[in-house]
Amino acid sequence: NAGVTQTPKFRVLKTGQSMTLLCAQDMNHEYMYWYRQDPGMGLRLIHYSVGEGTTAKGEVPDGYNVSRLKKQNFLLGLESAAPSQTSVYFCASSDRDGQPQHFGDGTRLSIL
Amino acid sequence: AQKITQTQPGMFVQEKEAVTLDCTYDTSDPSYGLFWYKQPSSGEMIFLIYQGSYDQQNATEGRYSLNFQKARKSANLVISASQLGDSAMYFCAISNTNAGKSTFGDGTTLTVKP
């Protein structure tokens, strides 16, 4: 039972570099979410998707882009990484809105 | 807009005792879900318990129960018979139905003392 899988688990980038975080879920969930968690804080919603081909902005979308070309995958892109984007990134999914979310194990991203 | 407030940055409890973690929320949506998640030091997010805004009874899941007081907009988590493995960060969250957005509180660090 894989659930929600995030790749990579760790990454170090230099300022200005770009990268894509991949989230894959095998539960056939409609809803998927990307969060960031800064030290000592809760999760903040970056972007979310309510179904294949749809995306929407969350609380802190600036500097990130997302795509949901397939129902099972939700990609988070950083076009030009900045040190302020150093964080732990979590992906989650749920079968519908207002229901418990299943989380991946997180990606620890450091930007130097 | 929706908001979650967790006023206890840190809590201590003796092993085998019960503990209540506070959570208040604010939302203008009549339909929503309230959640508690546990984040141990290893970092993963573990779903504990869920309460729907229209549920008449308080949710329970094993040693976890949610004290839902809708009029006061509070959704406190009660952990009975605390265990050392309960030491972790606990997050309260709200998700409005038909909106797709979820909001988390800043968390409460629970330490269970032997």
PDB file of C-alpha atoms in Angstrom:
ATOM      1  CA  ASN A   1       0.000   0.000   0.000  1.00  0.00           C
ATOM      2  CA  ALA A   2       2.013   2.962  -1.281  1.00  0.00           C
ATOM      3  CA  GLY A   3      -0.596   5.669  -0.577  1.00  0.00           C
ATOM      4  CA  VAL A   4       1.031   9.005  -1.377  1.00  0.00           C
ATOM      5  CA  THR A   5       4.612   8.958  -2.643  1.00  0.00           C
ATOM      6  CA  GLN A   6       6.810  12.016  -2.935  1.00  0.00           C
ATOM      7  CA  THR A   7      10.055  12.225  -4.872  1.00  0.00           C
ATOM      8  CA  PRO A   8      12.698  13.249  -4.140  1.00  0.00           C
ATOM      9  CA  LYS A   9      12.952  13.046  -0.353  1.00  0.00           C
ATOM     10  CA  PHE A  10      15.840  15.490  -0.104  1.00  0.00           C
ATOM     11  CA  ARG A  11      17.265  18.086  -2.450  1.00  0.00           C
ATOM     12  CA  VAL A  12      19.717  20.944  -2.282  1.00  0.00           C
ATOM     13  CA  LEU A  13      19.472  23.683  -4.889  1.00  0.00           C
ATOM     14  CA  LYS A  14      21.338  26.844  -5.659  1.00  0.00           C
ATOM     15  CA  THR A  15      19.500  30.138  -5.880  1.00  0.00           C
ATOM     16  CA  GLY A  16      17.980  30.557  -9.320  1.00  0.00           C
ATOM     17  CA  GLN A  17      17.840  26.875 -10.194  1.00  0.00           C
ATOM     18  CA  SER A  18      14.581  25.195 -11.080  1.00  0.00           C
ATOM     19  CA  MET A  19      13.183  21.857 -10.084  1.00  0.00           C
ATOM     20  CA  THR A  20      10.010  19.792  -9.969  1.00  0.00           C
ATOM     21  CA  LEU A  21       8.654  17.816  -7.043  1.00  0.00           C
ATOM     22  CA  LEU A  22       6.548  14.822  -7.918  1.00  0.00           C
ATOM     23  CA  CYS A  23       3.602  13.512  -5.950  1.00  0.00           C
ATOM     24  CA  ALA A  24       1.888  10.273  -6.867  1.00  0.00           C
ATOM     25  CA  GLN A  25      -1.138   8.690  -5.220  1.00  0.00           C
ATOM     26  CA  ASP A  26      -2.626   5.281  -5.844  1.00  0.00           C
ATOM     27  CA  MET A  27      -5.949   5.743  -4.035  1.00  0.00           C
ATOM     28  CA  ASN A  28      -7.849   7.234  -6.987  1.00  0.00           C
ATOM     29  CA  HIS A  29      -8.392  10.436  -5.039  1.00  0.00           C
ATOM     30  CA  GLU A  30      -9.821  13.453  -6.782  1.00  0.00           C
ATOM     31  CA  TYR A  31      -8.262  16.100  -4.564  1.00  0.00           C
ATOM     32  CA  MET A  32      -4.555  16.739  -4.204  1.00  0.00           C
ATOM     33  CA  TYR A  33      -2.649  19.387  -2.275  1.00  0.00           C
ATOM     34  CA  TRP A  34       0.822  20.836  -1.901  1.00  0.00           C
ATOM     35  CA  TYR A  35       1.869  22.353   1.439  1.00  0.00           C
ATOM     36  CA  ARG A  36       5.022  23.800   2.851  1.00  0.00           C
ATOM     37  CA  GLN A  37       6.066  23.551   6.476  1.00  0.00           C
ATOM     38  CA  ASP A  38       8.618  25.947   7.888  1.00  0.00           C
ATOM     39  CA  PRO A  39      10.401  25.176  11.184  1.00  0.00           C
ATOM     40  CA  GLY A  40       8.108  25.269  14.210  1.00  0.00           C
ATOM     41  CA  MET A  41       5.073  26.103  12.142  1.00  0.00           C
ATOM     42  CA  GLY A  42       2.022  24.474  10.709  1.00  0.00           C
ATOM     43  CA  LEU A  43       1.387  23.607   7.095  1.00  0.00           C
ATOM     44  CA  ARG A  44       0.533  26.297   4.603  1.00  0.00           C
ATOM     45  CA  LEU A  45      -1.318  25.459   1.422  1.00  0.00           C
ATOM     46  CA  ILE A  46       0.568  26.345  -1.767  1.00  0.00           C
ATOM     47  CA  HIS A  47      -1.695  24.994  -4.521  1.00  0.00           C
ATOM     48  CA  TYR A  48      -4.360  22.365  -4.782  1.00  0.00           C
ATOM     49  CA  SER A  49      -6.293  20.456  -7.397  1.00  0.00           C
ATOM     50  CA  VAL A  50      -9.897  19.268  -7.346  1.00  0.00           C
ATOM     51  CA  GLY A  51      -9.469  16.916 -10.274  1.00  0.00           C
ATOM     52  CA  GLU A  52      -7.419  15.992 -13.309  1.00  0.00           C
ATOM     53  CA  GLY A  53      -6.578  19.047 -15.379  1.00  0.00           C
ATOM     54  CA  THR A  54      -7.533  21.538 -12.661  1.00  0.00           C
ATOM     55  CA  THR A  55      -5.396  23.572 -10.279  1.00  0.00           C
ATOM     56  CA  ALA A  56      -6.024  26.458  -7.905  1.00  0.00           C
ATOM     57  CA  LYS A  57      -4.016  28.777  -5.687  1.00  0.00           C
ATOM     58  CA  GLY A  58      -3.732  28.279  -1.978  1.00  0.00           C
ATOM     59  CA  GLU A  59      -2.445  30.573   0.725  1.00  0.00           C
ATOM     60  CA  VAL A  60       1.175  30.953  -0.468  1.00  0.00           C
ATOM     61  CA  PRO A  61       1.291  30.334  -4.258  1.00  0.00           C
ATOM     62  CA  ASP A  62       3.912  32.872  -5.309  1.00  0.00           C
ATOM     63  CA  GLY A  63       7.058  31.369  -6.808  1.00  0.00           C
ATOM     64  CA  TYR A  64       5.430  27.986  -7.472  1.00  0.00           C
ATOM     65  CA  ASN A  65       3.561  26.382 -10.331  1.00  0.00           C
ATOM     66  CA  VAL A  66       1.661  23.108 -10.442  1.00  0.00           C
ATOM     67  CA  SER A  67       0.220  20.721 -12.955  1.00  0.00           C
ATOM     68  CA  ARG A  68      -2.228  17.812 -12.754  1.00  0.00           C
ATOM     69  CA  LEU A  69      -2.082  16.164 -16.151  1.00  0.00           C
ATOM     70  CA  LYS A  70      -2.950  12.755 -14.731  1.00  0.00           C
ATOM     71  CA  LYS A  71      -5.322  12.064 -11.870  1.00  0.00           C
ATOM     72  CA  GLN A  72      -2.698  10.202  -9.874  1.00  0.00           C
ATOM     73  CA  ASN A  73       0.083  12.788 -10.209  1.00  0.00           C
ATOM     74  CA  PHE A  74       0.458  16.323  -8.918  1.00  0.00           C
ATOM     75  CA  LEU A  75       3.661  18.196  -9.781  1.00  0.00           C
ATOM     76  CA  LEU A  76       5.046  21.216  -7.956  1.00  0.00           C
ATOM     77  CA  GLY A  77       7.550  23.368  -9.801  1.00  0.00           C
ATOM     78  CA  LEU A  78       9.949  26.015  -8.621  1.00  0.00           C
ATOM     79  CA  GLU A  79      10.934  28.133 -11.603  1.00  0.00           C
ATOM     80  CA  SER A  80      13.716  30.144  -9.945  1.00  0.00           C
ATOM     81  CA  ALA A  81      14.479  28.900  -6.464  1.00  0.00           C
ATOM     82  CA  ALA A  82      15.018  31.408  -3.662  1.00  0.00           C
ATOM     83  CA  PRO A  83      16.410  30.838  -0.138  1.00  0.00           C
ATOM     84  CA  SER A  84      12.959  31.753   1.259  1.00  0.00           C
ATOM     85  CA  GLN A  85      11.648  28.571  -0.339  1.00  0.00           C
ATOM     86  CA  THR A  86      13.808  26.406   1.903  1.00  0.00           C
ATOM     87  CA  SER A  87      11.219  24.249   3.633  1.00  0.00           C
ATOM     88  CA  VAL A  88       9.705  20.818   3.963  1.00  0.00           C
ATOM     89  CA  TYR A  89       7.115  20.193   1.270  1.00  0.00           C
ATOM     90  CA  PHE A  90       4.203  17.847   1.812  1.00  0.00           C
ATOM     91  CA  CYS A  91       1.811  16.466  -0.717  1.00  0.00           C
ATOM     92  CA  ALA A  92      -1.586  15.147   0.308  1.00  0.00           C
ATOM     93  CA  SER A  93      -4.697  13.701  -1.275  1.00  0.00           C
ATOM     94  CA  SER A  94      -8.318  13.128  -0.309  1.00  0.00           C
ATOM     95  CA  ASP A  95     -11.245  11.462  -2.014  1.00  0.00           C
ATOM     96  CA  ARG A  96     -13.323  14.601  -1.768  1.00  0.00           C
ATOM     97  CA  ASP A  97     -13.271  18.007  -0.184  1.00  0.00           C
ATOM     98  CA  GLY A  98     -13.737  18.346   3.544  1.00  0.00           C
ATOM     99  CA  GLN A  99     -12.464  14.809   4.138  1.00  0.00           C
ATOM    100  CA  PRO A 100      -9.258  13.605   5.825  1.00  0.00           C
ATOM    101  CA  GLN A 101      -6.140  13.989   3.779  1.00  0.00           C
ATOM    102  CA  HIS A 102      -3.491  11.341   3.296  1.00  0.00           C
ATOM    103  CA  PHE A 103       0.036  12.716   3.360  1.00  0.00           C
ATOM    104  CA  GLY A 104       3.284  11.761   1.750  1.00  0.00           C
ATOM    105  CA  ASP A 105       6.447  11.613   3.811  1.00  0.00           C
ATOM    106  CA  GLY A 106       7.623  15.050   2.717  1.00  0.00           C
ATOM    107  CA  THR A 107      10.481  16.500   0.690  1.00  0.00           C
ATOM    108  CA  ARG A 108      13.156  18.443   2.513  1.00  0.00           C
ATOM    109  CA  LEU A 109      14.355  21.197   0.182  1.00  0.00           C
ATOM    110  CA  SER A 110      17.285  23.485   0.921  1.00  0.00           C
ATOM    111  CA  ILE A 111      18.146  26.429  -1.288  1.00  0.00           C
ATOM    112  CA  LEU A 112      21.554  27.970  -0.873  1.00  0.00           C
TER     113      LEU A 112
ATOM    114  CA  ALA B   1     -11.322  33.137   4.990  1.00  0.00           C
ATOM    115  CA  GLN B   2     -10.794  30.443   7.584  1.00  0.00           C
ATOM    116  CA  LYS B   3      -8.478  30.330  10.561  1.00  0.00           C
ATOM    117  CA  ILE B   4      -7.265  27.841  13.158  1.00  0.00           C
ATOM    118  CA  THR B   5      -5.888  28.919  16.528  1.00  0.00           C
ATOM    119  CA  GLN B   6      -3.936  26.597  18.787  1.00  0.00           C
ATOM    120  CA  THR B   7      -3.029  28.564  21.899  1.00  0.00           C
ATOM    121  CA  GLN B   8      -0.815  25.965  23.584  1.00  0.00           C
ATOM    122  CA  PRO B   9       2.646  25.895  22.030  1.00  0.00           C
ATOM    123  CA  GLY B  10       3.707  23.141  24.407  1.00  0.00           C
ATOM    124  CA  MET B  11       1.991  20.756  26.789  1.00  0.00           C
ATOM    125  CA  PHE B  12       3.238  18.193  29.283  1.00  0.00           C
ATOM    126  CA  VAL B  13       1.303  15.203  30.575  1.00  0.00           C
ATOM    127  CA  GLN B  14       2.152  12.323  32.840  1.00  0.00           C
ATOM    128  CA  GLU B  15       2.048   8.879  31.296  1.00  0.00           C
ATOM    129  CA  LYS B  16      -1.373   7.210  31.640  1.00  0.00           C
ATOM    130  CA  GLU B  17      -3.152  10.514  32.286  1.00  0.00           C
ATOM    131  CA  ALA B  18      -5.540  12.275  29.928  1.00  0.00           C
ATOM    132  CA  VAL B  19      -4.705  15.520  28.152  1.00  0.00           C
ATOM    133  CA  THR B  20      -6.719  18.070  26.191  1.00  0.00           C
ATOM    134  CA  LEU B  21      -5.247  20.015  23.305  1.00  0.00           C
ATOM    135  CA  ASP B  22      -7.140  23.178  22.450  1.00  0.00           C
ATOM    136  CA  CYS B  23      -8.268  24.282  19.019  1.00  0.00           C
ATOM    137  CA  THR B  24     -10.555  27.128  18.024  1.00  0.00           C
ATOM    138  CA  TYR B  25     -11.555  27.892  14.478  1.00  0.00           C
ATOM    139  CA  ASP B  26     -13.151  30.571  12.411  1.00  0.00           C
ATOM    140  CA  THR B  27     -14.985  30.076   9.155  1.00  0.00           C
ATOM    141  CA  SER B  28     -17.906  31.611   7.320  1.00  0.00           C
ATOM    142  CA  ASP B  29     -18.784  28.359   5.560  1.00  0.00           C
ATOM    143  CA  PRO B  30     -21.607  26.335   7.181  1.00  0.00           C
ATOM    144  CA  SER B  31     -20.175  23.058   5.887  1.00  0.00           C
ATOM    145  CA  TYR B  32     -16.688  22.069   6.932  1.00  0.00           C
ATOM    146  CA  GLY B  33     -14.548  19.331   8.385  1.00  0.00           C
ATOM    147  CA  LEU B  34     -12.254  19.538  11.371  1.00  0.00           C
ATOM    148  CA  PHE B  35      -9.204  17.320  11.672  1.00  0.00           C
ATOM    149  CA  TRP B  36      -6.388  16.495  14.005  1.00  0.00           C
ATOM    150  CA  TYR B  37      -3.037  15.251  12.768  1.00  0.00           C
ATOM    151  CA  LYS B  38      -0.010  13.986  14.667  1.00  0.00           C
ATOM    152  CA  GLN B  39       3.522  14.718  13.531  1.00  0.00           C
ATOM    153  CA  PRO B  40       6.164  12.729  15.399  1.00  0.00           C
ATOM    154  CA  SER B  41       9.810  13.741  15.346  1.00  0.00           C
ATOM    155  CA  SER B  42      10.289  11.562  12.267  1.00  0.00           C
ATOM    156  CA  GLY B  43       8.261  14.119  10.348  1.00  0.00           C
ATOM    157  CA  GLU B  44       5.349  12.285   8.777  1.00  0.00           C
ATOM    158  CA  MET B  45       1.779  13.553   9.132  1.00  0.00           C
ATOM    159  CA  ILE B  46      -0.609  11.041  10.651  1.00  0.00           C
ATOM    160  CA  PHE B  47      -4.364  11.554  10.505  1.00  0.00           C
ATOM    161  CA  LEU B  48      -5.998  10.999  13.904  1.00  0.00           C
ATOM    162  CA  ILE B  49      -9.619  12.057  13.927  1.00  0.00           C
ATOM    163  CA  TYR B  50     -12.280  13.881  11.901  1.00  0.00           C
ATOM    164  CA  GLN B  51     -15.431  15.818  12.814  1.00  0.00           C
ATOM    165  CA  GLY B  52     -17.928  17.061  10.274  1.00  0.00           C
ATOM    166  CA  SER B  53     -19.723  20.324  10.973  1.00  0.00           C
ATOM    167  CA  TYR B  54     -23.122  18.617  10.802  1.00  0.00           C
ATOM    168  CA  ASP B  55     -22.183  15.630  12.915  1.00  0.00           C
ATOM    169  CA  GLN B  56     -24.349  15.484  16.017  1.00  0.00           C
ATOM    170  CA  GLN B  57     -22.015  13.366  18.083  1.00  0.00           C
ATOM    171  CA  ASN B  58     -18.415  13.958  19.029  1.00  0.00           C
ATOM    172  CA  ALA B  59     -15.971  11.852  17.063  1.00  0.00           C
ATOM    173  CA  THR B  60     -13.963   9.129  18.785  1.00  0.00           C
ATOM    174  CA  GLU B  61     -11.123   6.950  17.514  1.00  0.00           C
ATOM    175  CA  GLY B  62      -9.668   4.645  20.120  1.00  0.00           C
ATOM    176  CA  ARG B  63      -7.907   6.794  22.729  1.00  0.00           C
ATOM    177  CA  TYR B  64      -8.655   9.969  20.769  1.00  0.00           C
ATOM    178  CA  SER B  65     -11.858  11.947  21.061  1.00  0.00           C
ATOM    179  CA  LEU B  66     -12.828  15.311  19.701  1.00  0.00           C
ATOM    180  CA  ASN B  67     -14.743  17.672  21.966  1.00  0.00           C
ATOM    181  CA  PHE B  68     -16.716  19.601  19.356  1.00  0.00           C
ATOM    182  CA  GLN B  69     -18.516  22.724  20.573  1.00  0.00           C
ATOM    183  CA  LYS B  70     -19.943  24.314  17.457  1.00  0.00           C
ATOM    184  CA  ALA B  71     -21.366  27.421  19.085  1.00  0.00           C
ATOM    185  CA  ARG B  72     -18.013  28.191  20.645  1.00  0.00           C
ATOM    186  CA  LYS B  73     -16.172  27.182  17.462  1.00  0.00           C
ATOM    187  CA  SER B  74     -13.877  24.871  19.341  1.00  0.00           C
ATOM    188  CA  ALA B  75     -12.650  21.373  18.473  1.00  0.00           C
ATOM    189  CA  ASN B  76     -10.420  20.190  21.275  1.00  0.00           C
ATOM    190  CA  LEU B  77      -8.569  16.890  21.071  1.00  0.00           C
ATOM    191  CA  VAL B  78      -8.670  14.653  24.120  1.00  0.00           C
ATOM    192  CA  ILE B  79      -6.084  11.890  24.432  1.00  0.00           C
ATOM    193  CA  SER B  80      -6.875   9.400  27.143  1.00  0.00           C
ATOM    194  CA  ALA B  81      -4.329   7.193  28.917  1.00  0.00           C
ATOM    195  CA  SER B  82      -1.309   8.975  27.415  1.00  0.00           C
ATOM    196  CA  GLN B  83       1.593   6.867  26.219  1.00  0.00           C
ATOM    197  CA  LEU B  84       5.227   7.807  25.683  1.00  0.00           C
ATOM    198  CA  GLY B  85       4.668   7.325  21.962  1.00  0.00           C
ATOM    199  CA  ASP B  86       2.111  10.141  22.012  1.00  0.00           C
ATOM    200  CA  SER B  87       4.937  12.659  22.341  1.00  0.00           C
ATOM    201  CA  ALA B  88       4.705  14.625  19.098  1.00  0.00           C
ATOM    202  CA  MET B  89       3.447  17.793  17.474  1.00  0.00           C
ATOM    203  CA  TYR B  90      -0.335  17.912  17.040  1.00  0.00           C
ATOM    204  CA  PHE B  91      -2.060  19.999  14.403  1.00  0.00           C
ATOM    205  CA  CYS B  92      -5.674  21.033  14.175  1.00  0.00           C
ATOM    206  CA  ALA B  93      -6.983  21.757  10.681  1.00  0.00           C
ATOM    207  CA  ILE B  94     -10.168  22.856   8.953  1.00  0.00           C
ATOM    208  CA  SER B  95     -11.298  22.164   5.432  1.00  0.00           C
ATOM    209  CA  ASN B  96     -14.354  23.842   3.983  1.00  0.00           C
ATOM    210  CA  THR B  97     -16.394  21.662   1.695  1.00  0.00           C
ATOM    211  CA  ASN B  98     -16.884  22.956  -1.846  1.00  0.00           C
ATOM    212  CA  ALA B  99     -13.862  25.179  -1.508  1.00  0.00           C
ATOM    213  CA  GLY B 100     -10.848  22.907  -1.731  1.00  0.00           C
ATOM    214  CA  LYS B 101      -8.870  24.855   0.811  1.00  0.00           C
ATOM    215  CA  SER B 102      -7.426  23.579   4.054  1.00  0.00           C
ATOM    216  CA  THR B 103      -5.967  25.614   6.889  1.00  0.00           C
ATOM    217  CA  PHE B 104      -3.715  24.295   9.644  1.00  0.00           C
ATOM    218  CA  GLY B 105      -2.931  25.696  13.054  1.00  0.00           C
ATOM    219  CA  ASP B 106       0.625  26.257  14.252  1.00  0.00           C
ATOM    220  CA  GLY B 107       0.543  23.115  16.346  1.00  0.00           C
ATOM    221  CA  THR B 108       0.979  22.024  19.955  1.00  0.00           C
ATOM    222  CA  THR B 109       4.017  20.048  21.068  1.00  0.00           C
ATOM    223  CA  LEU B 110       2.969  17.341  23.491  1.00  0.00           C
ATOM    224  CA  THR B 111       5.516  15.724  25.766  1.00  0.00           C
ATOM    225  CA  VAL B 112       4.515  12.648  27.743  1.00  0.00           C
ATOM    226  CA  LYS B 113       6.551  12.160  30.904  1.00  0.00           C
ATOM    227  CA  PRO B 114       7.234   8.672  32.287  1.00  0.00           C
TER     228      PRO B 114
END
